[in-house]
């Protein structure tokens, strides 16, 4: 070969041993000797690897790992959590269908459901989440999806998944398990059919990658949703999947430490005179505590607490030192956010109240630092009363 040809054709080495870590297959496509295998790979998610928008070995490693963690049969990794949520909903709904969803939902999901209603003729009924009779009463012949979150942001609301899933009968139950992670809850064991995650949060865990995943209890549903995701083009870049796999290896250690720190901080905040209320589900006083204790193995480490008013909230988030004011959660570092002026700014007063948010509400994503350094920072920034 001449140099212009040689620079284009770098061989992939054949292996006789197995790498310890999942290799990054940063390739957009795959070459074939077998034309039939090529054609077959384009029609299903479990054929030969053809093109990385359809399937990729690094992405598959992530999908298989999360499917196993969640006790599902197959998974679909996506470029973001919203990619997983929108692909699952669009692939499994059509005009005229009806959705039952819990009222306390991630803002992006609420906006997407609003769009589905306004532009695609899908109607949505919102329910509280603790009362299975409310779900039974909302069911219609055209109800196709029951949509829940394991632990909702920022109030820590936990719907009674086992009871609601049973009440929903054969309606598709979709659960956003981002805040719990499969360490604290495996929704499929409690009646969910599809579990979605923003892997940007705990699964990635290092605030360096955006991603999502949907896990399916049923292979046929996975295949159908895969077809739609491939058309939408929400599949992730292999490097994002590779970073997420790297994060996943320490998930169990991180979640335990996050939880331990959150328990200490939530209890100290609850005892502080400047704090009106702490919305950590692990506190016996939380309205979802009993429901959560029934089927979760932990209460999560992103929660909110209320200061007196908006002025106190704004002053607090800008006077922290170690803890950063930033969006997102579930990373190794502790972050705060002032929902009323950022993540939930588009909500009306009424919607804010329904979501349990006031001007004084602070959202805390507790990291894995030494808890005494975190407390020193929080205590220094809390108002003197
Ligand atoms: C962040 C988040 C999402 C959206 O995920 P992206 O990766 O930002 O698209 C969905 N649901 C919950 C509960 C989240 O926290």
mmCIF file of C-alpha atoms and ligand atoms in Angstrom:
data_model
loop_
_atom_site.group_PDB
_atom_site.id
_atom_site.type_symbol
_atom_site.label_atom_id
_atom_site.label_comp_id
_atom_site.label_asym_id
_atom_site.label_seq_id
_atom_site.Cartn_x
_atom_site.Cartn_y
_atom_site.Cartn_z
ATOM 1 C CA UNK A 1 0.000 0.000 0.000
ATOM 2 C CA UNK A 2 1.097 3.532 -0.662
ATOM 3 C CA UNK A 3 1.096 6.124 2.109
ATOM 4 C CA UNK A 4 -2.251 7.747 1.171
ATOM 5 C CA UNK A 5 -3.890 4.333 1.438
ATOM 6 C CA UNK A 6 -1.973 3.137 4.493
ATOM 7 C CA UNK A 7 -2.980 6.138 6.664
ATOM 8 C CA UNK A 8 -6.650 5.348 5.999
ATOM 9 C CA UNK A 9 -6.475 1.603 6.835
ATOM 10 C CA UNK A 10 -5.375 0.958 10.428
ATOM 11 C CA UNK A 11 -6.021 -2.685 11.332
ATOM 12 C CA UNK A 12 -8.029 -3.628 14.401
ATOM 13 C CA UNK A 13 -5.802 -6.162 16.261
ATOM 14 C CA UNK A 14 -7.236 -9.639 16.835
ATOM 15 C CA UNK A 15 -7.219 -10.602 20.521
ATOM 16 C CA UNK A 16 -6.374 -13.896 22.220
ATOM 17 C CA UNK A 17 -6.909 -12.425 25.703
ATOM 18 C CA UNK A 18 -9.789 -10.430 27.166
ATOM 19 C CA UNK A 19 -9.537 -6.767 28.273
ATOM 20 C CA UNK A 20 -10.292 -6.045 31.941
ATOM 21 C CA UNK A 21 -12.202 -2.900 31.074
ATOM 22 C CA UNK A 22 -14.822 -2.520 28.330
ATOM 23 C CA UNK A 23 -13.048 -1.204 25.203
ATOM 24 C CA UNK A 24 -14.269 1.986 23.587
ATOM 25 C CA UNK A 25 -15.546 1.048 20.118
ATOM 26 C CA UNK A 26 -15.411 4.617 18.829
ATOM 27 C CA UNK A 27 -16.578 3.685 15.356
ATOM 28 C CA UNK A 28 -19.628 4.785 13.411
ATOM 29 C CA UNK A 29 -19.876 1.492 11.499
ATOM 30 C CA UNK A 30 -18.670 -2.094 11.022
ATOM 31 C CA UNK A 31 -17.442 -3.976 7.960
ATOM 32 C CA UNK A 32 -18.739 -7.365 6.800
ATOM 33 C CA UNK A 33 -17.665 -10.407 4.801
ATOM 34 C CA UNK A 34 -21.215 -11.767 5.044
ATOM 35 C CA UNK A 35 -23.843 -9.717 3.185
ATOM 36 C CA UNK A 36 -26.796 -11.511 4.812
ATOM 37 C CA UNK A 37 -25.480 -10.848 8.321
ATOM 38 C CA UNK A 38 -25.158 -7.167 7.326
ATOM 39 C CA UNK A 39 -28.772 -6.982 6.104
ATOM 40 C CA UNK A 40 -30.077 -8.872 9.150
ATOM 41 C CA UNK A 41 -28.224 -6.581 11.579
ATOM 42 C CA UNK A 42 -30.145 -3.593 10.243
ATOM 43 C CA UNK A 43 -33.543 -5.038 11.176
ATOM 44 C CA UNK A 44 -33.114 -5.928 14.861
ATOM 45 C CA UNK A 45 -31.217 -4.774 17.958
ATOM 46 C CA UNK A 46 -29.703 -8.200 18.675
ATOM 47 C CA UNK A 47 -28.163 -8.930 15.255
ATOM 48 C CA UNK A 48 -24.621 -8.153 14.098
ATOM 49 C CA UNK A 49 -23.301 -4.641 14.770
ATOM 50 C CA UNK A 50 -23.792 -2.563 11.598
ATOM 51 C CA UNK A 51 -24.016 1.134 12.346
ATOM 52 C CA UNK A 52 -23.592 2.850 15.741
ATOM 53 C CA UNK A 53 -26.927 4.686 15.630
ATOM 54 C CA UNK A 54 -28.490 1.195 15.627
ATOM 55 C CA UNK A 55 -26.143 -0.639 17.983
ATOM 56 C CA UNK A 56 -22.527 -0.519 19.164
ATOM 57 C CA UNK A 57 -20.555 -2.967 21.361
ATOM 58 C CA UNK A 58 -19.583 -0.350 23.986
ATOM 59 C CA UNK A 59 -23.160 0.924 24.146
ATOM 60 C CA UNK A 60 -24.398 -2.701 24.322
ATOM 61 C CA UNK A 61 -22.088 -3.368 27.301
ATOM 62 C CA UNK A 62 -23.753 -0.469 29.134
ATOM 63 C CA UNK A 63 -27.244 -1.629 28.151
ATOM 64 C CA UNK A 64 -26.587 -5.180 29.332
ATOM 65 C CA UNK A 65 -25.058 -3.972 32.599
ATOM 66 C CA UNK A 66 -28.032 -1.712 33.471
ATOM 67 C CA UNK A 67 -30.577 -4.330 32.323
ATOM 68 C CA UNK A 68 -28.969 -6.815 34.734
ATOM 69 C CA UNK A 69 -28.890 -4.274 37.590
ATOM 70 C CA UNK A 70 -32.589 -3.513 37.082
ATOM 71 C CA UNK A 71 -33.636 -7.141 36.542
ATOM 72 C CA UNK A 72 -34.889 -6.430 33.000
ATOM 73 C CA UNK A 73 -34.439 -8.466 29.813
ATOM 74 C CA UNK A 74 -32.928 -5.735 27.594
ATOM 75 C CA UNK A 75 -32.088 -2.027 27.650
ATOM 76 C CA UNK A 76 -31.807 0.878 25.261
ATOM 77 C CA UNK A 77 -29.141 3.498 25.989
ATOM 78 C CA UNK A 78 -29.816 7.055 24.830
ATOM 79 C CA UNK A 79 -28.004 10.382 24.512
ATOM 80 C CA UNK A 80 -29.788 11.814 27.588
ATOM 81 C CA UNK A 81 -32.407 10.975 30.190
ATOM 82 C CA UNK A 82 -34.958 12.974 28.209
ATOM 83 C CA UNK A 83 -33.964 10.927 25.142
ATOM 84 C CA UNK A 84 -34.986 7.753 26.992
ATOM 85 C CA UNK A 85 -38.204 9.294 28.336
ATOM 86 C CA UNK A 86 -39.321 10.810 25.013
ATOM 87 C CA UNK A 87 -38.439 7.675 22.997
ATOM 88 C CA UNK A 88 -40.328 5.378 25.403
ATOM 89 C CA UNK A 89 -43.413 7.605 25.430
ATOM 90 C CA UNK A 90 -43.488 8.286 21.688
ATOM 91 C CA UNK A 91 -42.847 4.661 20.767
ATOM 92 C CA UNK A 92 -45.636 3.398 22.996
ATOM 93 C CA UNK A 93 -48.321 6.092 22.530
ATOM 94 C CA UNK A 94 -50.359 7.381 19.597
ATOM 95 C CA UNK A 95 -52.960 10.117 19.089
ATOM 96 C CA UNK A 96 -56.083 9.420 21.155
ATOM 97 C CA UNK A 97 -54.250 7.501 23.899
ATOM 98 C CA UNK A 98 -54.471 8.416 27.570
ATOM 99 C CA UNK A 99 -51.714 8.615 30.199
ATOM 100 C CA UNK A 100 -51.992 8.608 33.993
ATOM 101 C CA UNK A 101 -49.008 10.342 35.609
ATOM 102 C CA UNK A 102 -48.064 11.361 39.119
ATOM 103 C CA UNK A 103 -48.297 15.109 39.729
ATOM 104 C CA UNK A 104 -44.746 15.532 41.114
ATOM 105 C CA UNK A 105 -42.543 14.933 38.054
ATOM 106 C CA UNK A 106 -39.207 16.054 36.608
ATOM 107 C CA UNK A 107 -39.755 19.408 34.829
ATOM 108 C CA UNK A 108 -38.620 18.141 31.417
ATOM 109 C CA UNK A 109 -41.043 15.210 31.636
ATOM 110 C CA UNK A 110 -43.940 17.500 32.583
ATOM 111 C CA UNK A 111 -43.126 19.743 29.611
ATOM 112 C CA UNK A 112 -42.963 16.715 27.296
ATOM 113 C CA UNK A 113 -46.343 15.420 28.514
ATOM 114 C CA UNK A 114 -47.781 18.893 27.918
ATOM 115 C CA UNK A 115 -46.425 18.806 24.347
ATOM 116 C CA UNK A 116 -47.823 15.326 23.760
ATOM 117 C CA UNK A 117 -51.229 16.646 24.847
ATOM 118 C CA UNK A 118 -51.132 19.877 22.838
ATOM 119 C CA UNK A 119 -49.550 18.632 19.617
ATOM 120 C CA UNK A 120 -50.138 14.884 19.469
ATOM 121 C CA UNK A 121 -53.602 14.458 20.996
ATOM 122 C CA UNK A 122 -52.525 12.364 23.984
ATOM 123 C CA UNK A 123 -54.530 13.204 27.117
ATOM 124 C CA UNK A 124 -52.988 13.102 30.589
ATOM 125 C CA UNK A 125 -54.599 12.710 34.020
ATOM 126 C CA UNK A 126 -52.442 13.580 37.042
ATOM 127 C CA UNK A 127 -52.744 11.705 40.329
ATOM 128 C CA UNK A 128 -51.243 12.096 43.801
ATOM 129 C CA UNK A 129 -49.534 8.723 43.958
ATOM 130 C CA UNK A 130 -50.421 7.369 47.411
ATOM 131 C CA UNK A 131 -53.960 6.225 46.541
ATOM 132 C CA UNK A 132 -54.483 3.273 44.188
ATOM 133 C CA UNK A 133 -58.230 4.080 43.999
ATOM 134 C CA UNK A 134 -57.370 7.386 42.329
ATOM 135 C CA UNK A 135 -55.600 5.404 39.574
ATOM 136 C CA UNK A 136 -58.529 2.955 39.275
ATOM 137 C CA UNK A 137 -60.914 5.915 38.889
ATOM 138 C CA UNK A 138 -58.718 7.539 36.221
ATOM 139 C CA UNK A 139 -58.453 4.385 34.053
ATOM 140 C CA UNK A 140 -60.177 4.553 30.645
ATOM 141 C CA UNK A 141 -60.320 2.042 27.783
ATOM 142 C CA UNK A 142 -57.713 4.178 25.969
ATOM 143 C CA UNK A 143 -55.303 4.399 28.939
ATOM 144 C CA UNK A 144 -51.932 3.097 27.739
ATOM 145 C CA UNK A 145 -49.328 4.330 30.228
ATOM 146 C CA UNK A 146 -48.994 4.875 33.986
ATOM 147 C CA UNK A 147 -45.958 7.121 34.527
ATOM 148 C CA UNK A 148 -44.242 7.415 37.941
ATOM 149 C CA UNK A 149 -40.920 8.452 39.496
ATOM 150 C CA UNK A 150 -39.401 6.390 42.307
ATOM 151 C CA UNK A 151 -38.299 9.456 44.298
ATOM 152 C CA UNK A 152 -39.536 12.805 42.946
ATOM 153 C CA UNK A 153 -37.617 16.054 42.770
ATOM 154 C CA UNK A 154 -37.374 18.151 44.924
ATOM 155 C CA UNK A 155 -39.909 17.089 47.587
ATOM 156 C CA UNK A 156 -38.910 13.429 47.882
ATOM 157 C CA UNK A 157 -42.457 12.313 47.031
ATOM 158 C CA UNK A 158 -42.629 8.517 46.617
ATOM 159 C CA UNK A 159 -45.650 7.011 44.866
ATOM 160 C CA UNK A 160 -46.930 3.659 46.080
ATOM 161 C CA UNK A 161 -45.541 1.828 43.024
ATOM 162 C CA UNK A 162 -46.579 -1.732 44.033
ATOM 163 C CA UNK A 163 -50.196 -0.683 44.734
ATOM 164 C CA UNK A 164 -50.514 1.658 41.745
ATOM 165 C CA UNK A 165 -48.969 -0.842 39.306
ATOM 166 C CA UNK A 166 -51.406 -3.520 40.531
ATOM 167 C CA UNK A 167 -54.333 -1.087 40.125
ATOM 168 C CA UNK A 168 -53.211 -0.222 36.566
ATOM 169 C CA UNK A 169 -53.752 -3.800 35.356
ATOM 170 C CA UNK A 170 -52.226 -4.354 31.915
ATOM 171 C CA UNK A 171 -51.462 -0.655 31.298
ATOM 172 C CA UNK A 172 -47.732 -0.088 30.577
ATOM 173 C CA UNK A 173 -46.076 1.078 33.824
ATOM 174 C CA UNK A 174 -43.081 3.363 33.213
ATOM 175 C CA UNK A 175 -40.929 4.413 36.196
ATOM 176 C CA UNK A 176 -38.167 7.039 36.230
ATOM 177 C CA UNK A 177 -35.699 5.497 38.698
ATOM 178 C CA UNK A 178 -33.030 8.230 38.404
ATOM 179 C CA UNK A 179 -33.160 9.413 42.030
ATOM 180 C CA UNK A 180 -33.141 5.911 43.557
ATOM 181 C CA UNK A 181 -30.757 4.034 41.221
ATOM 182 C CA UNK A 182 -31.086 0.230 41.095
ATOM 183 C CA UNK A 183 -29.294 0.106 44.452
ATOM 184 C CA UNK A 184 -32.307 1.537 46.283
ATOM 185 C CA UNK A 185 -35.118 0.220 44.099
ATOM 186 C CA UNK A 186 -35.650 -2.208 41.212
ATOM 187 C CA UNK A 187 -39.062 -1.065 39.945
ATOM 188 C CA UNK A 188 -39.582 -4.121 37.670
ATOM 189 C CA UNK A 189 -39.796 -6.258 40.838
ATOM 190 C CA UNK A 190 -42.691 -4.045 41.943
ATOM 191 C CA UNK A 191 -44.726 -4.127 38.736
ATOM 192 C CA UNK A 192 -42.976 -1.701 36.356
ATOM 193 C CA UNK A 193 -42.688 -2.683 32.662
ATOM 194 C CA UNK A 194 -40.140 -0.027 31.672
ATOM 195 C CA UNK A 195 -37.558 1.729 33.877
ATOM 196 C CA UNK A 196 -35.904 4.930 32.664
ATOM 197 C CA UNK A 197 -32.825 6.704 34.006
ATOM 198 C CA UNK A 198 -30.942 9.865 33.430
ATOM 199 C CA UNK A 199 -27.496 8.217 33.606
ATOM 200 C CA UNK A 200 -26.179 11.795 33.780
ATOM 201 C CA UNK A 201 -26.912 11.458 37.502
ATOM 202 C CA UNK A 202 -25.967 8.543 39.809
ATOM 203 C CA UNK A 203 -25.127 5.889 37.178
ATOM 204 C CA UNK A 204 -22.485 8.100 35.498
ATOM 205 C CA UNK A 205 -21.845 9.721 38.852
ATOM 206 C CA UNK A 206 -18.948 12.042 38.000
ATOM 207 C CA UNK A 207 -20.654 15.045 36.339
ATOM 208 C CA UNK A 208 -18.744 14.388 33.113
ATOM 209 C CA UNK A 209 -21.301 12.737 30.819
ATOM 210 C CA UNK A 210 -24.911 13.189 29.670
ATOM 211 C CA UNK A 211 -26.906 10.045 28.995
ATOM 212 C CA UNK A 212 -30.009 7.977 29.561
ATOM 213 C CA UNK A 213 -31.237 4.412 29.466
ATOM 214 C CA UNK A 214 -34.554 2.579 29.300
ATOM 215 C CA UNK A 215 -34.764 -0.967 30.678
ATOM 216 C CA UNK A 216 -37.545 -3.316 29.556
ATOM 217 C CA UNK A 217 -39.150 -6.245 31.349
ATOM 218 C CA UNK A 218 -40.271 -7.568 27.982
ATOM 219 C CA UNK A 219 -38.091 -8.170 24.898
ATOM 220 C CA UNK A 220 -40.824 -7.450 22.318
ATOM 221 C CA UNK A 221 -41.405 -4.003 23.866
ATOM 222 C CA UNK A 222 -37.659 -3.355 23.769
ATOM 223 C CA UNK A 223 -37.527 -4.250 20.056
ATOM 224 C CA UNK A 224 -40.431 -1.944 19.199
ATOM 225 C CA UNK A 225 -38.999 0.954 21.201
ATOM 226 C CA UNK A 226 -35.550 0.370 19.660
ATOM 227 C CA UNK A 227 -37.016 0.818 16.153
ATOM 228 C CA UNK A 228 -38.463 4.161 17.181
ATOM 229 C CA UNK A 229 -35.300 5.319 19.016
ATOM 230 C CA UNK A 230 -33.260 4.544 15.894
ATOM 231 C CA UNK A 231 -35.613 6.712 13.818
ATOM 232 C CA UNK A 232 -35.499 9.539 16.376
ATOM 233 C CA UNK A 233 -31.714 9.216 16.519
ATOM 234 C CA UNK A 234 -31.479 9.392 20.318
ATOM 235 C CA UNK A 235 -28.860 6.636 20.627
ATOM 236 C CA UNK A 236 -25.654 7.740 22.407
ATOM 237 C CA UNK A 237 -22.116 8.243 21.233
ATOM 238 C CA UNK A 238 -19.885 5.278 22.263
ATOM 239 C CA UNK A 239 -17.617 7.544 24.313
ATOM 240 C CA UNK A 240 -20.561 8.681 26.466
ATOM 241 C CA UNK A 241 -21.486 5.030 27.058
ATOM 242 C CA UNK A 242 -17.862 4.244 27.890
ATOM 243 C CA UNK A 243 -17.698 7.029 30.507
ATOM 244 C CA UNK A 244 -20.979 5.809 31.998
ATOM 245 C CA UNK A 245 -19.623 2.237 32.290
ATOM 246 C CA UNK A 246 -16.567 3.668 34.016
ATOM 247 C CA UNK A 247 -18.868 5.425 36.492
ATOM 248 C CA UNK A 248 -21.021 2.352 37.012
ATOM 249 C CA UNK A 249 -18.130 0.368 38.466
ATOM 250 C CA UNK A 250 -18.262 2.385 41.707
ATOM 251 C CA UNK A 251 -22.048 2.884 41.842
ATOM 252 C CA UNK A 252 -22.591 0.618 44.860
ATOM 253 C CA UNK A 253 -19.862 2.338 46.918
ATOM 254 C CA UNK A 254 -20.989 5.797 45.919
ATOM 255 C CA UNK A 255 -24.698 5.261 46.601
ATOM 256 C CA UNK A 256 -23.954 3.935 50.105
ATOM 257 C CA UNK A 257 -21.736 6.909 50.950
ATOM 258 C CA UNK A 258 -24.186 9.430 49.396
ATOM 259 C CA UNK A 259 -26.967 7.940 51.516
ATOM 260 C CA UNK A 260 -24.910 7.929 54.716
ATOM 261 C CA UNK A 261 -23.992 11.612 54.250
ATOM 262 C CA UNK A 262 -27.564 12.578 53.319
ATOM 263 C CA UNK A 263 -28.946 10.974 56.490
ATOM 264 C CA UNK A 264 -26.529 12.976 58.679
ATOM 265 C CA UNK A 265 -27.155 16.299 56.885
ATOM 266 C CA UNK A 266 -30.948 15.871 56.707
ATOM 267 C CA UNK A 267 -31.178 15.263 60.468
ATOM 268 C CA UNK A 268 -28.851 18.178 61.344
ATOM 269 C CA UNK A 269 -30.759 20.516 58.998
ATOM 270 C CA UNK A 270 -34.060 19.429 60.571
ATOM 271 C CA UNK A 271 -32.691 20.463 63.990
ATOM 272 C CA UNK A 272 -31.428 23.866 62.781
ATOM 273 C CA UNK A 273 -33.543 26.882 63.835
ATOM 274 C CA UNK A 274 -33.287 28.582 60.391
ATOM 275 C CA UNK A 275 -34.717 25.553 58.561
ATOM 276 C CA UNK A 276 -38.508 25.378 58.325
ATOM 277 C CA UNK A 277 -38.801 21.905 56.850
ATOM 278 C CA UNK A 278 -36.596 19.111 55.453
ATOM 279 C CA UNK A 279 -38.035 17.021 52.613
ATOM 280 C CA UNK A 280 -35.831 13.929 52.956
ATOM 281 C CA UNK A 281 -37.953 10.803 52.648
ATOM 282 C CA UNK A 282 -35.919 9.045 55.337
ATOM 283 C CA UNK A 283 -37.283 11.365 58.051
ATOM 284 C CA UNK A 284 -40.209 9.774 59.885
ATOM 285 C CA UNK A 285 -42.115 13.071 59.481
ATOM 286 C CA UNK A 286 -41.993 12.975 55.637
ATOM 287 C CA UNK A 287 -45.435 12.308 54.087
ATOM 288 C CA UNK A 288 -43.960 9.529 51.876
ATOM 289 C CA UNK A 289 -41.852 7.906 54.618
ATOM 290 C CA UNK A 290 -44.092 4.904 55.269
ATOM 291 C CA UNK A 291 -44.721 4.237 51.555
ATOM 292 C CA UNK A 292 -40.984 4.564 50.786
ATOM 293 C CA UNK A 293 -39.959 2.298 53.675
ATOM 294 C CA UNK A 294 -42.287 -0.343 52.238
ATOM 295 C CA UNK A 295 -40.356 -0.961 49.016
ATOM 296 C CA UNK A 296 -37.155 1.132 48.861
ATOM 297 C CA UNK A 297 -33.885 -0.008 50.424
ATOM 298 C CA UNK A 298 -32.749 3.599 50.977
ATOM 299 C CA UNK A 299 -34.179 7.105 50.746
ATOM 300 C CA UNK A 300 -31.817 8.767 48.289
ATOM 301 C CA UNK A 301 -29.403 11.633 48.683
ATOM 302 C CA UNK A 302 -30.899 14.501 46.677
ATOM 303 C CA UNK A 303 -33.534 16.300 48.705
ATOM 304 C CA UNK A 304 -34.745 19.772 49.565
ATOM 305 C CA UNK A 305 -35.258 21.916 52.619
ATOM 306 C CA UNK A 306 -37.058 25.211 53.178
ATOM 307 C CA UNK A 307 -35.645 28.464 54.508
ATOM 308 C CA UNK A 308 -37.955 31.320 55.526
ATOM 309 C CA UNK A 309 -38.371 33.065 52.150
ATOM 310 C CA UNK A 310 -36.898 33.807 48.711
ATOM 311 C CA UNK A 311 -34.401 36.342 50.088
ATOM 312 C CA UNK A 312 -33.032 33.775 52.543
ATOM 313 C CA UNK A 313 -32.917 31.111 49.799
ATOM 314 C CA UNK A 314 -31.048 33.314 47.341
ATOM 315 C CA UNK A 315 -28.561 34.519 49.985
ATOM 316 C CA UNK A 316 -27.866 30.954 51.150
ATOM 317 C CA UNK A 317 -27.034 29.428 47.738
ATOM 318 C CA UNK A 318 -24.599 32.230 46.921
ATOM 319 C CA UNK A 319 -22.733 32.177 50.232
ATOM 320 C CA UNK A 320 -21.544 28.549 50.209
ATOM 321 C CA UNK A 321 -17.840 27.840 49.691
ATOM 322 C CA UNK A 322 -17.153 24.116 49.153
ATOM 323 C CA UNK A 323 -20.623 23.372 47.797
ATOM 324 C CA UNK A 324 -21.303 24.681 44.281
ATOM 325 C CA UNK A 325 -24.474 26.296 42.957
ATOM 326 C CA UNK A 326 -25.167 24.186 39.861
ATOM 327 C CA UNK A 327 -27.815 22.154 38.062
ATOM 328 C CA UNK A 328 -27.918 18.341 38.021
ATOM 329 C CA UNK A 329 -27.328 15.879 40.842
ATOM 330 C CA UNK A 330 -25.939 12.467 41.631
ATOM 331 C CA UNK A 331 -22.278 13.350 41.073
ATOM 332 C CA UNK A 332 -19.509 12.768 43.609
ATOM 333 C CA UNK A 333 -19.508 16.465 44.562
ATOM 334 C CA UNK A 334 -22.208 18.189 46.624
ATOM 335 C CA UNK A 335 -24.354 20.730 44.758
ATOM 336 C CA UNK A 336 -27.159 23.122 45.648
ATOM 337 C CA UNK A 337 -29.814 24.729 43.551
ATOM 338 C CA UNK A 338 -32.573 27.290 44.132
ATOM 339 C CA UNK A 339 -35.517 25.691 42.269
ATOM 340 C CA UNK A 340 -37.869 28.710 42.317
ATOM 341 C CA UNK A 341 -35.405 30.856 40.339
ATOM 342 C CA UNK A 342 -33.863 28.160 38.102
ATOM 343 C CA UNK A 343 -35.110 24.576 37.504
ATOM 344 C CA UNK A 344 -38.764 25.418 38.302
ATOM 345 C CA UNK A 345 -38.861 29.079 37.184
ATOM 346 C CA UNK A 346 -41.456 28.361 34.459
ATOM 347 C CA UNK A 347 -43.999 27.069 36.949
ATOM 348 C CA UNK A 348 -46.903 29.275 38.017
ATOM 349 C CA UNK A 349 -47.399 30.067 41.734
ATOM 350 C CA UNK A 350 -50.072 27.369 41.768
ATOM 351 C CA UNK A 351 -47.821 24.733 40.167
ATOM 352 C CA UNK A 352 -44.975 25.699 42.524
ATOM 353 C CA UNK A 353 -47.249 25.165 45.501
ATOM 354 C CA UNK A 354 -48.449 21.822 44.056
ATOM 355 C CA UNK A 355 -44.816 20.747 43.658
ATOM 356 C CA UNK A 356 -44.105 21.734 47.262
ATOM 357 C CA UNK A 357 -41.665 24.494 46.304
ATOM 358 C CA UNK A 358 -41.442 27.907 47.975
ATOM 359 C CA UNK A 359 -39.037 30.807 47.386
ATOM 360 C CA UNK A 360 -37.056 29.516 50.362
ATOM 361 C CA UNK A 361 -36.682 25.970 49.018
ATOM 362 C CA UNK A 362 -33.101 24.722 48.522
ATOM 363 C CA UNK A 363 -32.312 21.504 46.618
ATOM 364 C CA UNK A 364 -29.250 19.690 47.883
ATOM 365 C CA UNK A 365 -27.507 16.844 46.025
ATOM 366 C CA UNK A 366 -25.306 15.314 48.691
ATOM 367 C CA UNK A 367 -21.914 14.109 47.459
ATOM 368 C CA UNK A 368 -19.376 11.666 48.896
ATOM 369 C CA UNK A 369 -17.062 14.171 50.598
ATOM 370 C CA UNK A 370 -16.356 14.049 54.350
ATOM 371 C CA UNK A 371 -19.704 14.893 55.903
ATOM 372 C CA UNK A 372 -18.148 17.242 58.498
ATOM 373 C CA UNK A 373 -16.706 19.461 55.735
ATOM 374 C CA UNK A 374 -20.152 19.564 54.133
ATOM 375 C CA UNK A 375 -21.836 20.443 57.405
ATOM 376 C CA UNK A 376 -19.260 23.176 58.144
ATOM 377 C CA UNK A 377 -20.074 24.773 54.787
ATOM 378 C CA UNK A 378 -23.867 24.498 55.205
ATOM 379 C CA UNK A 379 -23.828 25.717 58.821
ATOM 380 C CA UNK A 380 -21.684 28.742 57.899
ATOM 381 C CA UNK A 381 -24.115 29.759 55.116
ATOM 382 C CA UNK A 382 -27.364 29.196 57.033
ATOM 383 C CA UNK A 383 -29.042 32.369 58.334
ATOM 384 C CA UNK A 384 -28.457 33.267 61.975
ATOM 385 C CA UNK A 385 -31.810 33.292 63.759
HETATM 386 C C1 LIG B 1 -32.138 14.885 35.023
HETATM 387 C C2 LIG B 1 -33.371 14.084 35.025
HETATM 388 C C3 LIG B 1 -34.012 13.748 33.815
HETATM 389 C C4 LIG B 1 -33.502 14.229 32.471
HETATM 390 O O1 LIG B 1 -32.262 13.688 32.208
HETATM 391 P P1 LIG B 1 -31.213 14.375 31.173
HETATM 392 O O2 LIG B 1 -30.075 13.429 31.210
HETATM 393 O O3 LIG B 1 -30.910 15.737 31.685
HETATM 394 O O4 LIG B 1 -31.928 14.422 29.870
HETATM 395 C C5 LIG B 1 -35.153 12.985 33.880
HETATM 396 N N1 LIG B 1 -35.665 12.573 35.062
HETATM 397 C C6 LIG B 1 -35.082 12.883 36.247
HETATM 398 C C7 LIG B 1 -35.698 12.423 37.511
HETATM 399 C C8 LIG B 1 -33.918 13.648 36.269
HETATM 400 O O5 LIG B 1 -33.333 13.964 37.441
#
